[in-house]
Short mmCIF file of C-alpha atoms and ligand atoms in Angstrom, two decimals:
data_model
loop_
_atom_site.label_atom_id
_atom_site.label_comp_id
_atom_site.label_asym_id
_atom_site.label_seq_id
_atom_site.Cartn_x
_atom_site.Cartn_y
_atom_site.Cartn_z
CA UNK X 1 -26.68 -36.08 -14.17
CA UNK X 2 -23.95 -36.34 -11.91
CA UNK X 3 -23.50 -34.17 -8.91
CA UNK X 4 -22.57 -30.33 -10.74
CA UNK X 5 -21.22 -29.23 -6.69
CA UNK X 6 -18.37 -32.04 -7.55
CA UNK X 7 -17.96 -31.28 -11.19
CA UNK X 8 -16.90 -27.49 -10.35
CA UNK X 9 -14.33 -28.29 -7.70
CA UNK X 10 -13.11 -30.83 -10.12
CA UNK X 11 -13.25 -27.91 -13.26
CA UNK X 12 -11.85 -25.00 -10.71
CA UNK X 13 -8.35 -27.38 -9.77
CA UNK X 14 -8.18 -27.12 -13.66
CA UNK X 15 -9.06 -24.11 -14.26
CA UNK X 16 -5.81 -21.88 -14.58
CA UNK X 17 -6.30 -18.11 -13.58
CA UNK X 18 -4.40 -15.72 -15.59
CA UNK X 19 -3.61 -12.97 -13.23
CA UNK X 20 -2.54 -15.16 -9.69
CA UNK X 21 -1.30 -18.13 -12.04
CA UNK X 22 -3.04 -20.41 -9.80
CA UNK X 23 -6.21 -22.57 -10.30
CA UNK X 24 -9.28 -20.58 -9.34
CA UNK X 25 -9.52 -23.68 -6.75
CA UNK X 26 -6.03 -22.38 -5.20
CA UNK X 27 -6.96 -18.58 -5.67
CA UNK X 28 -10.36 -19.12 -4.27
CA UNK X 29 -11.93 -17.53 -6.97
CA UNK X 30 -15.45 -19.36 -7.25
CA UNK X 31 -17.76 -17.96 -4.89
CA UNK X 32 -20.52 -19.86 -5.65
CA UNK X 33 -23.00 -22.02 -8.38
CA UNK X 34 -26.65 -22.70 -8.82
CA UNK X 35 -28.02 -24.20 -11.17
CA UNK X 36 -30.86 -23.31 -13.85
CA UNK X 37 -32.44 -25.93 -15.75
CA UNK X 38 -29.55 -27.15 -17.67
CA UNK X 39 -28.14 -24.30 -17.51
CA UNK X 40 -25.15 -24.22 -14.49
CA UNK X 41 -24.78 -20.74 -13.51
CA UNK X 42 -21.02 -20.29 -11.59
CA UNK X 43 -20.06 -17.16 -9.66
CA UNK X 44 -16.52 -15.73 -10.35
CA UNK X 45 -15.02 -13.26 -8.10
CA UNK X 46 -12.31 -10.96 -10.40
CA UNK X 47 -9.73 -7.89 -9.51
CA UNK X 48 -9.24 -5.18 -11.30
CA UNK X 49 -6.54 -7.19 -13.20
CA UNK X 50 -9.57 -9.34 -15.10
CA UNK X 51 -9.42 -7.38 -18.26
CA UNK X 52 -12.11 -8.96 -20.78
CA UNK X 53 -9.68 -11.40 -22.09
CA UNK X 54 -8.80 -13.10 -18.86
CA UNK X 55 -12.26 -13.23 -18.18
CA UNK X 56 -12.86 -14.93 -21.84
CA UNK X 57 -10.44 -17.37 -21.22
CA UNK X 58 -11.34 -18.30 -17.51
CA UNK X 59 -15.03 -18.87 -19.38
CA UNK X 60 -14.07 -20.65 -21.91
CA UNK X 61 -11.35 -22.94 -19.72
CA UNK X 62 -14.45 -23.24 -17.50
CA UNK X 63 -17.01 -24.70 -19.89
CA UNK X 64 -14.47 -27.29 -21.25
CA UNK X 65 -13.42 -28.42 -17.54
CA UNK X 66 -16.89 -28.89 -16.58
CA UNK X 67 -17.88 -30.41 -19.96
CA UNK X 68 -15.01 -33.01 -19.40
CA UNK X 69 -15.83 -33.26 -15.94
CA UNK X 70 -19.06 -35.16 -17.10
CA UNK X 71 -21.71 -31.58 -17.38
CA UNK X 72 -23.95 -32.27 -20.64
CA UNK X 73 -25.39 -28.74 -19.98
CA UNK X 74 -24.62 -24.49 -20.59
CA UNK X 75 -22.64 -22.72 -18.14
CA UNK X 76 -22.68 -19.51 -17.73
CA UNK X 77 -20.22 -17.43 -15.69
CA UNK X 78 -21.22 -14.59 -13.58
CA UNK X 79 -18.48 -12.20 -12.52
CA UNK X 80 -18.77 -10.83 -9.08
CA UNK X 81 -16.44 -7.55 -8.39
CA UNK X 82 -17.82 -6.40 -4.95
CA UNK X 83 -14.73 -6.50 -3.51
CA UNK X 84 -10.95 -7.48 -4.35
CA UNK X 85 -9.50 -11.25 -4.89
CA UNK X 86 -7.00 -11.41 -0.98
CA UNK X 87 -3.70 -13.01 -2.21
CA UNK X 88 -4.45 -16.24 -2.32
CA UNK X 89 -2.32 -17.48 0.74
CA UNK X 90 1.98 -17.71 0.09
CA UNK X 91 2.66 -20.60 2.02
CA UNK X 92 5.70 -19.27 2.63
CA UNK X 93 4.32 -16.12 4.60
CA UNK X 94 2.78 -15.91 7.21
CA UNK X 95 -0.15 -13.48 7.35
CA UNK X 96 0.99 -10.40 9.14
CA UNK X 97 0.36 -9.96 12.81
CA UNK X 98 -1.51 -6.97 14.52
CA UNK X 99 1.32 -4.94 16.42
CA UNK X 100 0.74 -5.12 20.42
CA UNK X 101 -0.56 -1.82 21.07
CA UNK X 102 -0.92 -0.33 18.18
CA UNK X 103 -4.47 0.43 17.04
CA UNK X 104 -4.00 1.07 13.56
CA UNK X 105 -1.02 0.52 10.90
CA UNK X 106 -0.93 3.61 7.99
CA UNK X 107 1.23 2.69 5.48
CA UNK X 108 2.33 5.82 3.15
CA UNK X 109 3.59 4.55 -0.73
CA UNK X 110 4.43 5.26 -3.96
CA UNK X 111 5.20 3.27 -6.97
CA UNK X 112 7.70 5.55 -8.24
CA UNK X 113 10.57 7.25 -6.02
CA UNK X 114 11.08 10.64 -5.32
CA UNK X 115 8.01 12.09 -5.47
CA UNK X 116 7.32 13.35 -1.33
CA UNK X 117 6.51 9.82 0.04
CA UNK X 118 8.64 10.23 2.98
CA UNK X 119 7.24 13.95 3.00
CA UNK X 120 4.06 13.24 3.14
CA UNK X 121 4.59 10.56 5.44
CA UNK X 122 6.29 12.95 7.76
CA UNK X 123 3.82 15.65 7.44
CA UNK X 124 1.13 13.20 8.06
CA UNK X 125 2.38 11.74 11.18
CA UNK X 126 2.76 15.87 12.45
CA UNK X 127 -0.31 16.06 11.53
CA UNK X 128 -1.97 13.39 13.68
CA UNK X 129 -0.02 14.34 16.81
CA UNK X 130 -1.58 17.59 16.36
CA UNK X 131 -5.39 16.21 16.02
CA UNK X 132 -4.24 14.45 19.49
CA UNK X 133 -3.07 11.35 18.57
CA UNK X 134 -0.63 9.23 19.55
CA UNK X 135 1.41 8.78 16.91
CA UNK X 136 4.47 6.65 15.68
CA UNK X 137 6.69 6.16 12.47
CA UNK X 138 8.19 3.39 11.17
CA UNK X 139 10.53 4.30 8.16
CA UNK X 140 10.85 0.58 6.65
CA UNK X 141 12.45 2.55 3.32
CA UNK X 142 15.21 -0.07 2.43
CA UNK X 143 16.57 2.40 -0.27
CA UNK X 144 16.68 5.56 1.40
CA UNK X 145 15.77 5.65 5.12
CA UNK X 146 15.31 9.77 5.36
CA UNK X 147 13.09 9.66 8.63
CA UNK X 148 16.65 10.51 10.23
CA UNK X 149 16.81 13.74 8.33
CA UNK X 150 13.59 14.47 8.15
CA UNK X 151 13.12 14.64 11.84
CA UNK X 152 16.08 15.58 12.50
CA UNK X 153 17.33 12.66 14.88
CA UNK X 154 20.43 12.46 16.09
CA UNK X 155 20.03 9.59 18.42
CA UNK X 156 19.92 5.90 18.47
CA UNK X 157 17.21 3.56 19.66
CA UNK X 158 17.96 2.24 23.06
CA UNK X 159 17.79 -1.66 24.45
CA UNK X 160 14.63 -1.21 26.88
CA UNK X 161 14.74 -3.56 30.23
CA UNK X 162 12.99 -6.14 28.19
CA UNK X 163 15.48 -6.16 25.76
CA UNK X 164 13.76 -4.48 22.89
CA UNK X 165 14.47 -1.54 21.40
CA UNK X 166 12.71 1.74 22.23
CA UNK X 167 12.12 3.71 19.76
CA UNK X 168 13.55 7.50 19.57
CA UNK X 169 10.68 9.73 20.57
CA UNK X 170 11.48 12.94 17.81
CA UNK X 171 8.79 15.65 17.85
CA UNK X 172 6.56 13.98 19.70
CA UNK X 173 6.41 10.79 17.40
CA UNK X 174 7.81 7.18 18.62
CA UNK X 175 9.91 6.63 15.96
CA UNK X 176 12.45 3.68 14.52
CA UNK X 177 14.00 3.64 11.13
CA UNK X 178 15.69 1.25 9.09
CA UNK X 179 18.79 3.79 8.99
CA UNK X 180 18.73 3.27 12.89
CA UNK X 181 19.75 -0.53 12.36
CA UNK X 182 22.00 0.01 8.52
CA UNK X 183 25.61 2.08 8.69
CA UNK X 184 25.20 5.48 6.87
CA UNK X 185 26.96 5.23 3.31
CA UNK X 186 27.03 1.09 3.70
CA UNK X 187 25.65 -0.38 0.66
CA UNK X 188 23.13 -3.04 1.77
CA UNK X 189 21.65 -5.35 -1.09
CA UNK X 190 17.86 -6.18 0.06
CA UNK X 191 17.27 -9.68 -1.28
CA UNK X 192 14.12 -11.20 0.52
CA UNK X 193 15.09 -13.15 3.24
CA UNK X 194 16.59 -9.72 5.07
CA UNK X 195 13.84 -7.69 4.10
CA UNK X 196 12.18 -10.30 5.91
CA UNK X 197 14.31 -10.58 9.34
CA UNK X 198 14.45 -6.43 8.69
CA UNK X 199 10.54 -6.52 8.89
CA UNK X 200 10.86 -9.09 12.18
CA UNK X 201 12.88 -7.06 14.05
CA UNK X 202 10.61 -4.07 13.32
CA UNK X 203 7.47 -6.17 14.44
CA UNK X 204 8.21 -8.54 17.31
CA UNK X 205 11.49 -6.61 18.60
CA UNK X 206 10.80 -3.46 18.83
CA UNK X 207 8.76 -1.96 22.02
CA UNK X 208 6.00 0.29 20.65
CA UNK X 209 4.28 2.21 23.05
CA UNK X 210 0.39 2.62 22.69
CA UNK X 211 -0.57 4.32 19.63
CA UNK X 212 -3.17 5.57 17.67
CA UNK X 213 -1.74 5.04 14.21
CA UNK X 214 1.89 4.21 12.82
CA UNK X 215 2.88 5.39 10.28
CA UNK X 216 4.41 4.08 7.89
CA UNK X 217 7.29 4.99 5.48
CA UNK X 218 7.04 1.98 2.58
CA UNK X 219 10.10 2.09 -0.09
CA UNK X 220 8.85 2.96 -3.40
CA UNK X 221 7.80 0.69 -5.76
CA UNK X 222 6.28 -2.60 -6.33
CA UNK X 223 8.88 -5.40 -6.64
CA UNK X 224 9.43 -8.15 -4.18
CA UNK X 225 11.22 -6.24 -1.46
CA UNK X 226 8.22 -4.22 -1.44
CA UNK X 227 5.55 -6.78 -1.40
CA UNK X 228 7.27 -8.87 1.42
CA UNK X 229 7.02 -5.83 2.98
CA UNK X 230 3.30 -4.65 2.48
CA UNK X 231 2.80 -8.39 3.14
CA UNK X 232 4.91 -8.77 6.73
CA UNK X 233 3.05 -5.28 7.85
CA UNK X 234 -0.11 -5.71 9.00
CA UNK X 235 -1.28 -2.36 7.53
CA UNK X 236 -5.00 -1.27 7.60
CA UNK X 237 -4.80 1.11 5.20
CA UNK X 238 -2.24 2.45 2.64
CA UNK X 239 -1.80 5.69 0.83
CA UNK X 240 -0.56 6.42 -2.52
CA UNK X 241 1.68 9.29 -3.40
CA UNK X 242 2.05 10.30 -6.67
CA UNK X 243 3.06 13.48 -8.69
CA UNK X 244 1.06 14.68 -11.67
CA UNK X 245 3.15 13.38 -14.66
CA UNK X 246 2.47 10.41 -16.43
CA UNK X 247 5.73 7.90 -15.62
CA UNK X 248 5.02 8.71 -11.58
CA UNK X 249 1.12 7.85 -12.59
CA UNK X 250 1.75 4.92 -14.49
CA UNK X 251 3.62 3.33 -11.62
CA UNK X 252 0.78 4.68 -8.78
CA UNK X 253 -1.26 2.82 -10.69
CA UNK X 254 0.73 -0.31 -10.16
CA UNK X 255 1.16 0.48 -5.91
CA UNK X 256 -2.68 0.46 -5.79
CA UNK X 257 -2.90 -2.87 -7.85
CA UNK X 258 -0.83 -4.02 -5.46
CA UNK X 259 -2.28 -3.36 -1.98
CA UNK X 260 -5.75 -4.39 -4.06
CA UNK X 261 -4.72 -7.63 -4.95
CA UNK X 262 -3.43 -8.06 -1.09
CA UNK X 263 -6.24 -7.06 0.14
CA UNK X 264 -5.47 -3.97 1.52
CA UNK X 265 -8.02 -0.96 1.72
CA UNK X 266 -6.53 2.57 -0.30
CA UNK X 267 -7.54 4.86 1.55
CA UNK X 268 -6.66 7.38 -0.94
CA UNK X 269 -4.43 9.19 -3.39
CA UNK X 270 -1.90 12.32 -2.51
CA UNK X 271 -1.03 14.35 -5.59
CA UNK X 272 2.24 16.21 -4.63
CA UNK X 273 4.04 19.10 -6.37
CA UNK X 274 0.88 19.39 -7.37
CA UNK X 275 1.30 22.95 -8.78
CA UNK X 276 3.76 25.76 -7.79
CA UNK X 277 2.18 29.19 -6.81
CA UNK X 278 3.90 32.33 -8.52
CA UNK X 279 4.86 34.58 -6.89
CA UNK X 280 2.54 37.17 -8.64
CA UNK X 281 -0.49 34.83 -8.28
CA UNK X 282 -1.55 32.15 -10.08
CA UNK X 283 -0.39 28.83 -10.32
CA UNK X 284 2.10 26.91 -12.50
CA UNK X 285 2.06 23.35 -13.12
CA UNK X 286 5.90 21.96 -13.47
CA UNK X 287 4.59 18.33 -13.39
CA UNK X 288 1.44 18.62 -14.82
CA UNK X 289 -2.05 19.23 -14.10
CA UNK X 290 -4.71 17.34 -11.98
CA UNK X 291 -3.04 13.96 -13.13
CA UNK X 292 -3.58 12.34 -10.10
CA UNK X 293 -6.76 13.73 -9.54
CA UNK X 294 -7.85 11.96 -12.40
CA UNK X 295 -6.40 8.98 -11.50
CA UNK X 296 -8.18 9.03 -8.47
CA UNK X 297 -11.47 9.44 -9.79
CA UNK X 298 -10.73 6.93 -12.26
CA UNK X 299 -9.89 4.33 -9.90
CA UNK X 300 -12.82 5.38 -7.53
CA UNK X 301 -10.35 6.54 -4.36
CA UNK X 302 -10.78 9.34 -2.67
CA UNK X 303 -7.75 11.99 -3.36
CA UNK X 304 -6.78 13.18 -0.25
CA UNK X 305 -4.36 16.28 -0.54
CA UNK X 306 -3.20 17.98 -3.28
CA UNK X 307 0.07 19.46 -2.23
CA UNK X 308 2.03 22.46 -3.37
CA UNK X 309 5.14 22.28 -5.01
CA UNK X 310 6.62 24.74 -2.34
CA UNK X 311 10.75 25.26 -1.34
CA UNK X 312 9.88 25.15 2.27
CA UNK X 313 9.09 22.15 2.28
CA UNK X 314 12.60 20.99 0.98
CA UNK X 315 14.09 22.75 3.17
CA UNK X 316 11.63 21.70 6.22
CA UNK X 317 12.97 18.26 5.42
CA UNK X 318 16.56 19.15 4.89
CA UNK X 319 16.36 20.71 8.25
CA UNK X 320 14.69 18.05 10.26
CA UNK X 321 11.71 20.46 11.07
CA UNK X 322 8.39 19.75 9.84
CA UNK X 323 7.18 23.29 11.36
CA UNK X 324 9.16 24.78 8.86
CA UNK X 325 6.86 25.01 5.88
CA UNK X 326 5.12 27.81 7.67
CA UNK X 327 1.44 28.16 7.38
CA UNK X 328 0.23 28.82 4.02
CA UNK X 329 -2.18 26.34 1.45
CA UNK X 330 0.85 23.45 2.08
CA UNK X 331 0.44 23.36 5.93
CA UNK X 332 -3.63 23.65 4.66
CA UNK X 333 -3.30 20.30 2.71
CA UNK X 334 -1.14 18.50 5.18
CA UNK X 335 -4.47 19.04 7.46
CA UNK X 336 -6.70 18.09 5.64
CA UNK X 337 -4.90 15.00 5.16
CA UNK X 338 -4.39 14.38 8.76
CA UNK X 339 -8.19 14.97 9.27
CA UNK X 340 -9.25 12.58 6.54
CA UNK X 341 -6.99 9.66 7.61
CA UNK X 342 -8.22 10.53 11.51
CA UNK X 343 -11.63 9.94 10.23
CA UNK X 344 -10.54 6.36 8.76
CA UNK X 345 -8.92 5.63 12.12
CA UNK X 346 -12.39 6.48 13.85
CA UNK X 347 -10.38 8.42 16.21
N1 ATP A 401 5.69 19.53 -2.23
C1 ATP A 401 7.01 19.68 -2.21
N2 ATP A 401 7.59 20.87 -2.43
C2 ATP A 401 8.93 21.02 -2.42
N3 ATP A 401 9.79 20.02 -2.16
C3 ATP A 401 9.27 18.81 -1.93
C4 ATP A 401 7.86 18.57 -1.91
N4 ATP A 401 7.67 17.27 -1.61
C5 ATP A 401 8.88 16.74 -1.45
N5 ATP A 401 9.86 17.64 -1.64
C6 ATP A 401 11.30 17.44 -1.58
O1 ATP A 401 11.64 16.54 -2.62
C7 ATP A 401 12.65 15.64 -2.19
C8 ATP A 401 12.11 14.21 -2.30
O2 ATP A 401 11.07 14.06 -1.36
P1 ATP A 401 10.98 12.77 -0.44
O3 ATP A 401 12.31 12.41 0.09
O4 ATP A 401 9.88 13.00 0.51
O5 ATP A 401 10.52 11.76 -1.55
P2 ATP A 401 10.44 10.18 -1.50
O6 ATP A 401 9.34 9.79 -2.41
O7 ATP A 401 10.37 9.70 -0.10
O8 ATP A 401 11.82 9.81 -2.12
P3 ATP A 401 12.60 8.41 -2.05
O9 ATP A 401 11.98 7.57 -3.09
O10 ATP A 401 14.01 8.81 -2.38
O11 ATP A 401 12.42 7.88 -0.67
C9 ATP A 401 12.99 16.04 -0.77
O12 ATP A 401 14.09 16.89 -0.80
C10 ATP A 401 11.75 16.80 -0.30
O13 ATP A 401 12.06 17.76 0.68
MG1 MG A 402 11.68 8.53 1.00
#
């Protein structure tokens, strides 16, 4: 019998796996094989993207690669799910560097737009300066930098003595924005290669000072301008916005796919406009109820916040003051977010 260590690396270059496209070889998918009498026994690592058809068809491509290969015997496929498939490796990107001097990356998404990302991203970053963090924001949101606006920044990042910029320090926060670097009202069309050089400049040009957590603002949705993104960042852990409907749902679903399948930890969900308090009492639900509560249980992440559809919030953002949405169950959930995603930073 020859050698079955040989026959598998043979079978996995063959092997074709139908969620990366790539051979499990490339996508580094076999973790491991014994084998058991005749029987050769081959560990599979799948995402959540390996419904029971891929997994059917990886099987069955598997037992007719080895069987060519020269393996008279069974195989059997075990699937291991302990943890995520990493991209396998673009070699045209380069894995994302850690940021000098910043301890940990928080990047704040959404798959659909619209629904508080930049918010919540906002609120967040308050919210960690006030736990007694150092604290900055990046707004990377190609199609709609509102960190501007939302913090109500007037100014624009200076050339430092090093020649990098300095970022705007707003409310306490370091901040830069991609509206910093774009003219107001220019169209800019965000093919990959400036997304890219966008990203660079963000990275290796910009002087952050020490800090706890960035935060940052990702643009919605899950298309290549977005991935090069999630992929340039080095983030350590991302959160997912979503509203209760179905259509902003559907596409959260997709955002955490994403970061999965690149490896990034979700640290959890944020359902906003979650419900809208009458002013009688009791609660309305514009958008839905407890949809991304669900989700979140569904998926096995830990929802976060559930955040009040509430006017002064809008206008807290219209007017550059994140104070402004007073202290009632809004302010409430924008703690309790800050306090769960201090507890990830372990600081
Ligand atoms: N819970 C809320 N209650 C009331 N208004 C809200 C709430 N969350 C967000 N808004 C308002 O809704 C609008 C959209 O929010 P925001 O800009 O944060 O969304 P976004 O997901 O970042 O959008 P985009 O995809 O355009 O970047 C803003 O005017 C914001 O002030
Ligand atoms: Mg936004």
């Amino acid at each position: 019998m020859p050698d079955p260590t040989s026959l598998l690396s043979q079978a996995a270059a063959r092997v074709r796996d139908p969620v990366s496209g790539r051979s499990l070889a490339e996508a580094g998918l076999v973790d491991g094989a014994s084998v058991e009498g005749n029987v050769l026994r081959v560990q599979v690592r799948v995402g959540p993207d390996h419904d029971p058809e891929a997994r059917a068809r990886i099987a069955a491509a598997l037992g007719r690669h080895l069987a060519e290969a020269g393996w008279s015997g069974a195989v059997d496929v075990d699937w291991s799910e302990a943890s995520a498939p990493r991209a396998p490796a673009d070699p045209g990107v380069e894995p994302a560097r850690p940021i000098p001097g910043v301890h940990a990356v928080v990047a704040v998404a959404s798959g659909k737009g619209g629904v508080g990302k930049s918010t919540i991203a906002v609120q967040l970053a308050v919210g960690l300066r006030d736990l007694g963090l150092n604290v900055g924001m990046l707004d990377a949101d190609i199609y709609g930098p509102s960190l501007p606006t939302m913090l109500g920044i007037h100014t624009r990042p200076e050339v430092g003595s090093g020649g990098k910029l300095v970022p705007v320090l707003a409310r306490g926060l370091a901040c830069m924005s991609i509206g910093f670097l774009v003219e107001e009202g220019t169209p800019v069309i965000w093919r990959g290669p400036l997304v890219m050089s966008v990203v660079r400049q963000f990275l290796e040009e910009v002087d952050w000072p020490e800090l706890d957590a960035l935060v940052v603002d990702l643009p919605p949705g899950t298309g290549d301008a977005q991935l090069t993104m999630a992929q340039r960042v080095p983030i350590t852990g991302a959160i997912i916005v979503s509203t209760p409907q179905d259509v902003a749902l559907i596409d959260a679903v997709r955002g955490l796919k994403m970061f999965e399948r690149l490896g990034v930890p979700v640290w959890g969900i944020v359902e906003n406009m979650a419900w809208y308090e009458l002013p009688g009492g009791g609660r309305d639900h514009p958008f839905g109820e407890a949809g991304a509560q669900r989700l979140a249980a569904r998926e096995g992440v830990p929802l976060l916040a559930q955040v009040p559809l509430d006017g002064r919030i809008r206008a807290a953002g219209d007017a550059g003051d994140p104070a402004g949405i007073g202290d009632g169950s809004a302010a409430g959930a924008f703690r309790a977010l800050a306090t769960a995603v201090a507890g990830r930073l372990g600081r």
